[in-house]
XYZ file of N, CA and C in Angstrom:
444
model
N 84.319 -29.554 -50.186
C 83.687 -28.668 -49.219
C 82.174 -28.683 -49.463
N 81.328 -29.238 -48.443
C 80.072 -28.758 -48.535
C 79.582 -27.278 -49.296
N 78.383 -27.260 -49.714
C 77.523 -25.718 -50.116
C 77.564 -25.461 -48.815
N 77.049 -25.731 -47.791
C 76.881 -24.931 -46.741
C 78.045 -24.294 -46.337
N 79.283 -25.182 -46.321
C 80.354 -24.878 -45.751
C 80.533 -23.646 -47.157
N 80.706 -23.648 -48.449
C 81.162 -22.785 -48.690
C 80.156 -21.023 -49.129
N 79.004 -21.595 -48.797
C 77.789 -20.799 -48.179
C 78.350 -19.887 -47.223
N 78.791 -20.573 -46.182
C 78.976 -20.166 -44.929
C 80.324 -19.064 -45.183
N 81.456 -19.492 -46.074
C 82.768 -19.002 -45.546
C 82.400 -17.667 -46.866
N 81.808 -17.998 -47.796
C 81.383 -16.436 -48.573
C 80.364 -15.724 -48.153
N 79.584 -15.891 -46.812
C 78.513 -15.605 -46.235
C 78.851 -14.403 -45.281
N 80.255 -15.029 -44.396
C 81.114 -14.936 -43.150
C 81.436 -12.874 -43.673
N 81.833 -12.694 -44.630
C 82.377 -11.087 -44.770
C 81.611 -10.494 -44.651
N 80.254 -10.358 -45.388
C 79.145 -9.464 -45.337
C 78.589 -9.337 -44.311
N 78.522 -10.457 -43.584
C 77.492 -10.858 -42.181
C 77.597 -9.678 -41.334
N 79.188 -8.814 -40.854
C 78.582 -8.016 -39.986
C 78.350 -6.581 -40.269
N 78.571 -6.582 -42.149
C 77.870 -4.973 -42.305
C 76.605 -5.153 -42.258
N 76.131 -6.691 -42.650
C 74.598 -6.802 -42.851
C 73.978 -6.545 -41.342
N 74.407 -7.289 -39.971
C 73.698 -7.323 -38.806
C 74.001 -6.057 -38.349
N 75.112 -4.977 -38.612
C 75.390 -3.830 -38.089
C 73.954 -2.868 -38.863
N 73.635 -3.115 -39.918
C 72.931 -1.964 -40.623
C 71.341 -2.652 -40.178
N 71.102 -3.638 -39.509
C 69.828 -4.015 -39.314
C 69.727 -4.059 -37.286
N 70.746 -3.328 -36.336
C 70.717 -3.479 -35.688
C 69.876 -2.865 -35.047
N 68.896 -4.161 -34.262
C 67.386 -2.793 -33.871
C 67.198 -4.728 -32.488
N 66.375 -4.494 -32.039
C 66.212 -4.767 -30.866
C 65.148 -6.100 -31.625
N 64.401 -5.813 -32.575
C 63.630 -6.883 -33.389
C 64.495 -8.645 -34.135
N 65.358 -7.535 -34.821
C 66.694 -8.421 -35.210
C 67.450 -9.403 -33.855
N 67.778 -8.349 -33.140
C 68.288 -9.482 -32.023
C 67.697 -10.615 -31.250
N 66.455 -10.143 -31.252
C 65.123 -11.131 -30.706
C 64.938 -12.084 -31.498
N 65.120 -12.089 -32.744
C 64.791 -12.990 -34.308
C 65.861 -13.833 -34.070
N 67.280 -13.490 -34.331
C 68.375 -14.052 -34.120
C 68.549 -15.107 -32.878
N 67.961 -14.379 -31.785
C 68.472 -14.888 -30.623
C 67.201 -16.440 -30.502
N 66.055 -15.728 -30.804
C 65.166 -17.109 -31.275
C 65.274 -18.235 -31.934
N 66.232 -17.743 -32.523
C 66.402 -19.062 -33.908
C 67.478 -19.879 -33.222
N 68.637 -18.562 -32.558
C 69.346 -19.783 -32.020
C 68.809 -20.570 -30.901
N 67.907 -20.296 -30.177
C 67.317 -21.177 -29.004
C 66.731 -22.517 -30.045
N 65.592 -21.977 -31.203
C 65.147 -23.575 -31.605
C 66.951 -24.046 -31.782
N 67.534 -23.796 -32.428
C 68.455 -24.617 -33.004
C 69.428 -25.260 -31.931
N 69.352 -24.884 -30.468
C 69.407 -24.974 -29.380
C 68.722 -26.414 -28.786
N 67.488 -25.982 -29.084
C 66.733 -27.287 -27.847
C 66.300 -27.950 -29.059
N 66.882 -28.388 -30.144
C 66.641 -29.187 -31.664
C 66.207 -30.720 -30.732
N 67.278 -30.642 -30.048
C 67.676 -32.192 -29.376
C 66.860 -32.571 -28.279
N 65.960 -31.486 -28.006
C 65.146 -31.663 -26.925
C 65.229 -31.393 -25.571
N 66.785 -31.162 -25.516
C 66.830 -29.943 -24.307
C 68.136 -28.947 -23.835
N 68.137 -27.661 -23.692
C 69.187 -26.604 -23.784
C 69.989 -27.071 -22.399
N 71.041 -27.261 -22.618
C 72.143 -27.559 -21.891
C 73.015 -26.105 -21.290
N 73.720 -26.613 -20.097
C 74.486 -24.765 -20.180
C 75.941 -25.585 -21.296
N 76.032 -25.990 -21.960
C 77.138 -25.807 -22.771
C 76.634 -25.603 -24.434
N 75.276 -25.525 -24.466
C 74.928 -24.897 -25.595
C 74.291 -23.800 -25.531
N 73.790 -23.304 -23.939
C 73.922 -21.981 -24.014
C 75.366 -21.051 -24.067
N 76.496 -21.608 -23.523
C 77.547 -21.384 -23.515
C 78.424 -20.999 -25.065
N 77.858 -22.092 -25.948
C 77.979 -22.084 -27.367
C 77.858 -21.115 -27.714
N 76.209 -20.212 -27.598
C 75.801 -19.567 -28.190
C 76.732 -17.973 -27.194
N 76.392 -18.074 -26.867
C 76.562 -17.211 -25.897
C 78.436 -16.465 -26.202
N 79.241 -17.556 -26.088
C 80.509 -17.348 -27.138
C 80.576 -17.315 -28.035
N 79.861 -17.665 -28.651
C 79.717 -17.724 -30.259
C 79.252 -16.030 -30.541
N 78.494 -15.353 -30.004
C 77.794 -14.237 -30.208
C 79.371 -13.223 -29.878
N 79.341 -13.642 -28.581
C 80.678 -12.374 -27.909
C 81.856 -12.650 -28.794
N 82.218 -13.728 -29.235
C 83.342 -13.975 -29.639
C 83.323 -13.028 -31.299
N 82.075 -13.613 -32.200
C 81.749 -13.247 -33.752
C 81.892 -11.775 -33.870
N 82.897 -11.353 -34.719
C 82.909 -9.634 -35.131
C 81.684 -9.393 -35.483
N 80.925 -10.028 -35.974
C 79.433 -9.675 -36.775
C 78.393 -9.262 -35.808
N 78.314 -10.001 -34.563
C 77.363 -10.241 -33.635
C 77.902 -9.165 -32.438
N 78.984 -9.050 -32.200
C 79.452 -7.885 -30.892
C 78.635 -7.152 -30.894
N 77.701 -6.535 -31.869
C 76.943 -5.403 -31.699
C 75.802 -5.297 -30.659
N 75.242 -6.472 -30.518
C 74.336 -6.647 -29.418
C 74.708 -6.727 -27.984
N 74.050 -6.312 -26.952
C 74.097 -6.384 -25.806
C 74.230 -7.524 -24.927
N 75.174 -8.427 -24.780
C 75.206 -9.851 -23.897
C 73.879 -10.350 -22.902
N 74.164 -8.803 -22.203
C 73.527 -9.790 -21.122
C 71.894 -9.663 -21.465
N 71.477 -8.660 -23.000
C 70.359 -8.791 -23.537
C 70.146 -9.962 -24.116
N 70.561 -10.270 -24.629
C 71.000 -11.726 -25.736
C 71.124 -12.831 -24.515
N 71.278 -12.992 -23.741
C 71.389 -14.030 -22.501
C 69.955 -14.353 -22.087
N 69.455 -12.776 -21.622
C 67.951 -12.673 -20.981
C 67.016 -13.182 -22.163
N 67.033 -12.800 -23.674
C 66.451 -13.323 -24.149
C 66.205 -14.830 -24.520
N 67.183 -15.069 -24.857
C 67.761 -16.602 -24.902
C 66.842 -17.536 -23.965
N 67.324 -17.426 -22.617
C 66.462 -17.657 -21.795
C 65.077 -17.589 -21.863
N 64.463 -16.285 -22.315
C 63.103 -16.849 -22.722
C 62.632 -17.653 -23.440
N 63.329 -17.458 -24.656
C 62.706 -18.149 -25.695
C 63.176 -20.028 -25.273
N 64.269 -20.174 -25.231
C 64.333 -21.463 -24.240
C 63.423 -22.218 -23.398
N 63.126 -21.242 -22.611
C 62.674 -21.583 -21.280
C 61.189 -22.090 -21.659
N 60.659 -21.097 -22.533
C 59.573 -21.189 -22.961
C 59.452 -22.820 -23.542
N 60.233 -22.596 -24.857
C 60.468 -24.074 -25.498
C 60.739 -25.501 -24.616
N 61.367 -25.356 -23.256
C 61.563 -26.345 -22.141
C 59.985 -26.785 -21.466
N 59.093 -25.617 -21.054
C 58.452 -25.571 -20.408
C 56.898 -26.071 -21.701
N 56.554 -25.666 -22.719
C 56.335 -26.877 -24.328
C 57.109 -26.428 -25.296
N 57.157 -27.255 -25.525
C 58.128 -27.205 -26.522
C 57.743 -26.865 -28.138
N 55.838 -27.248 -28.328
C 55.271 -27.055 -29.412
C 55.000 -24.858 -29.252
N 54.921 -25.098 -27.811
C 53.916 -23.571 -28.411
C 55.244 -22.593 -27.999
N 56.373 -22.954 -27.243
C 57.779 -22.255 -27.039
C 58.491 -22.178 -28.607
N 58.069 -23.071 -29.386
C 59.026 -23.019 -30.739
C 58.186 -21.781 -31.738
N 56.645 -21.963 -31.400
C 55.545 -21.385 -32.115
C 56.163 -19.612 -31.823
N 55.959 -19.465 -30.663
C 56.419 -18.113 -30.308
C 58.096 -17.640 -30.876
N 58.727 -18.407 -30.908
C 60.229 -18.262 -31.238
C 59.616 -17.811 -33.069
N 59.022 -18.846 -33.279
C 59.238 -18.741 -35.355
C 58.449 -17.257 -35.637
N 57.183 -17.181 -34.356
C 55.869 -15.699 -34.855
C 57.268 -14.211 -34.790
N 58.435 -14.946 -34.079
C 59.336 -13.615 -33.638
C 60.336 -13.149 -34.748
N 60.632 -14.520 -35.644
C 61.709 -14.294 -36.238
C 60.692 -14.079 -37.970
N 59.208 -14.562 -37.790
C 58.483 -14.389 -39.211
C 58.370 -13.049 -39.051
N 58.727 -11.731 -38.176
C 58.548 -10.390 -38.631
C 59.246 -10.013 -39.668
N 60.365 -10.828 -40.051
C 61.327 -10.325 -41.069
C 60.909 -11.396 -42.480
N 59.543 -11.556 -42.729
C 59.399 -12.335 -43.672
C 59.267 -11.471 -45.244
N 59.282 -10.372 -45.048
C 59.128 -9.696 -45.783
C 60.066 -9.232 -46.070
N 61.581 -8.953 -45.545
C 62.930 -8.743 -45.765
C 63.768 -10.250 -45.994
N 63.713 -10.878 -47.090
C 64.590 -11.391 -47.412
C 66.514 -11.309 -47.243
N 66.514 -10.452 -47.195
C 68.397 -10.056 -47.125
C 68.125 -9.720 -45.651
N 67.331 -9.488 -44.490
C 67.071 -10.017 -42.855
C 67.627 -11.012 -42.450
N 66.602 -11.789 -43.447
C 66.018 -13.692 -42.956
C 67.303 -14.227 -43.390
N 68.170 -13.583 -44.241
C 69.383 -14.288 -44.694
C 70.279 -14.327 -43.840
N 70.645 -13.486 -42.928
C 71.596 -12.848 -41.817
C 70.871 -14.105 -40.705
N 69.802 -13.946 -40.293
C 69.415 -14.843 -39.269
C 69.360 -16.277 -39.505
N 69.359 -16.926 -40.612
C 69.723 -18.259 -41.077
C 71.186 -18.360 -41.022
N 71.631 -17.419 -42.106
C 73.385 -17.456 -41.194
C 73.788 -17.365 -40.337
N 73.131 -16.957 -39.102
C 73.934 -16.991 -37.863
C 73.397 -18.553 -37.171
N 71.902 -18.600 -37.581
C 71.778 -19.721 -36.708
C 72.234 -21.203 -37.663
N 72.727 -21.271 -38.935
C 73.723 -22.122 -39.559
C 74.577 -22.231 -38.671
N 75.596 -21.138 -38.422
C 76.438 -21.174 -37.671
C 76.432 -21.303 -36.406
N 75.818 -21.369 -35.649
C 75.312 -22.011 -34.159
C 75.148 -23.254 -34.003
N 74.636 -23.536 -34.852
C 74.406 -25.524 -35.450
C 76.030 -26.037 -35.741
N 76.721 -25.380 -36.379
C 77.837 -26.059 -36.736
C 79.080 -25.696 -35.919
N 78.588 -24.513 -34.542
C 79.751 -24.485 -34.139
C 80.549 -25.504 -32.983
N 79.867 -26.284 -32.904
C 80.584 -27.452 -32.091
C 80.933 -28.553 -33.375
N 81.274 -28.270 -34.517
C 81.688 -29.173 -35.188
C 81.086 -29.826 -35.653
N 79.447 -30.237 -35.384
C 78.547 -31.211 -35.438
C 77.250 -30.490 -35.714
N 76.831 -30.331 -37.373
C 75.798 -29.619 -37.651
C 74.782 -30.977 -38.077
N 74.099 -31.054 -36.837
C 73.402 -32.279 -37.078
C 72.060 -32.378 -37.560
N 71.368 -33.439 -37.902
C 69.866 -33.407 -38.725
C 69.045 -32.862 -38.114
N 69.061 -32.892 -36.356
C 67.860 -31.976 -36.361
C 68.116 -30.564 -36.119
N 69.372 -30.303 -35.670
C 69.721 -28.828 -35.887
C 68.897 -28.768 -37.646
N 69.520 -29.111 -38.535
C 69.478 -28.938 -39.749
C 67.823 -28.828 -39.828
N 66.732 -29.517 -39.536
C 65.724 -29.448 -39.743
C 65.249 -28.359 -38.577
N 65.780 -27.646 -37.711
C 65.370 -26.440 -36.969
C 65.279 -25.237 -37.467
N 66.408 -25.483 -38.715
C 67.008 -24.365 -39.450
C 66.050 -24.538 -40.683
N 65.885 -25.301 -41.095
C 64.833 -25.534 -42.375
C 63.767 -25.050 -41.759
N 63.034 -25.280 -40.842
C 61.238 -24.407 -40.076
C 61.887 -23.080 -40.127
N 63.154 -22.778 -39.734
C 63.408 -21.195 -39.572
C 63.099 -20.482 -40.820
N 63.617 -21.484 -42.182
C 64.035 -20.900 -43.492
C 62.491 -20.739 -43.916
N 61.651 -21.696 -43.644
C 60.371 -21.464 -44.238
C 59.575 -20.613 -43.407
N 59.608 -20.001 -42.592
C 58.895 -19.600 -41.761
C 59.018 -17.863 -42.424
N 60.602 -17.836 -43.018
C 61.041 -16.810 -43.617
C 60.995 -16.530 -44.990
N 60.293 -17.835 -45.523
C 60.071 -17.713 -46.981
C 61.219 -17.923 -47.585
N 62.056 -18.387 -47.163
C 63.498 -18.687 -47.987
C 63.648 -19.987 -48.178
N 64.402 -20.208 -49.076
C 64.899 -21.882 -50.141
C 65.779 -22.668 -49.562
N 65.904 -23.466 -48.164
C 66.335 -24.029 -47.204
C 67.950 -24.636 -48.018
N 67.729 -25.089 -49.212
C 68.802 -25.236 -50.566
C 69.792 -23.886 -50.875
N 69.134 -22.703 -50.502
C 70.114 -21.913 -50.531
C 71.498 -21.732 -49.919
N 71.308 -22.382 -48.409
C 71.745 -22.502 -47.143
C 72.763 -24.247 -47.037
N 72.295 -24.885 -48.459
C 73.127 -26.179 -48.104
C 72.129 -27.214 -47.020
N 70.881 -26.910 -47.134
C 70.352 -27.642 -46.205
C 68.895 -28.375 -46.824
């Protein structure tokens, strides 16, 4: 079993007391950012990786806590943004999710979810993986922690 993979499956219990006790409208914006880079990694958001995410969120006990069709609308921005450049759409996504650079056990929850966004089609690929590494540093965290 990969570190990540077993990162991920001792990660998986805590995840939704951690996103329940940090649930604030900042967090979801952070989250929902990271999954857009890890989203348009490939260079462009598809509706079946918004779809990904999008089930992936409604479906995850951890994540129910947020509002869908908030998490949709945002998504969309931060996307859209990243579609429309892609340098200064990613810039704005990382300035959103570096508010939590100073909360380490945050930045941990939002690397875990967007780990898991990368790997939920089965295929956690290099540049997902290197979307998630800008996320980890952006957060001051050890990209090695994460299996990556």
């Amino acid at each position: 079993m990969s570190s990540f993979q077993s990162w991920l499956n001792k990660t998986k219990t805590g995840l939704q007391d951690q996103v329940s006790r940090f649930k604030n409208k900042d967090l979801m914006d952070a989250i929902v950012a990271g999954c857009a880079i890890v989203s348009v990694a490939d260079g462009t958001v598809d509706a079946t990786e918004k779809q990904k995410m999008a089930g992936y969120i409604g479906r995850n006990e951890q994540l129910k806590v947020f509002n869908m069709s908030e998490v949709i609308d945002r998504f969309n921005h931060f996307a859209g943004n990243m579609e429309f450049d892609v340098m200064v759409g990613k810039q704005e996504a990382l300035r959103t999710i570096a508010k939590f650079k100073s909360k380490p056990e945050v930045g941990r929850v939002i690397v875990g979810v967007c780990c898991a966004i990368g790997a939920a089609d089965g295929d956690f690929d290099e540049m997902e993986k290197s979307a998630v590494r800008d996320i980890c540093n952006v957060l001051n965290l050890n990209p090695g922690e994460f299996g990556l």
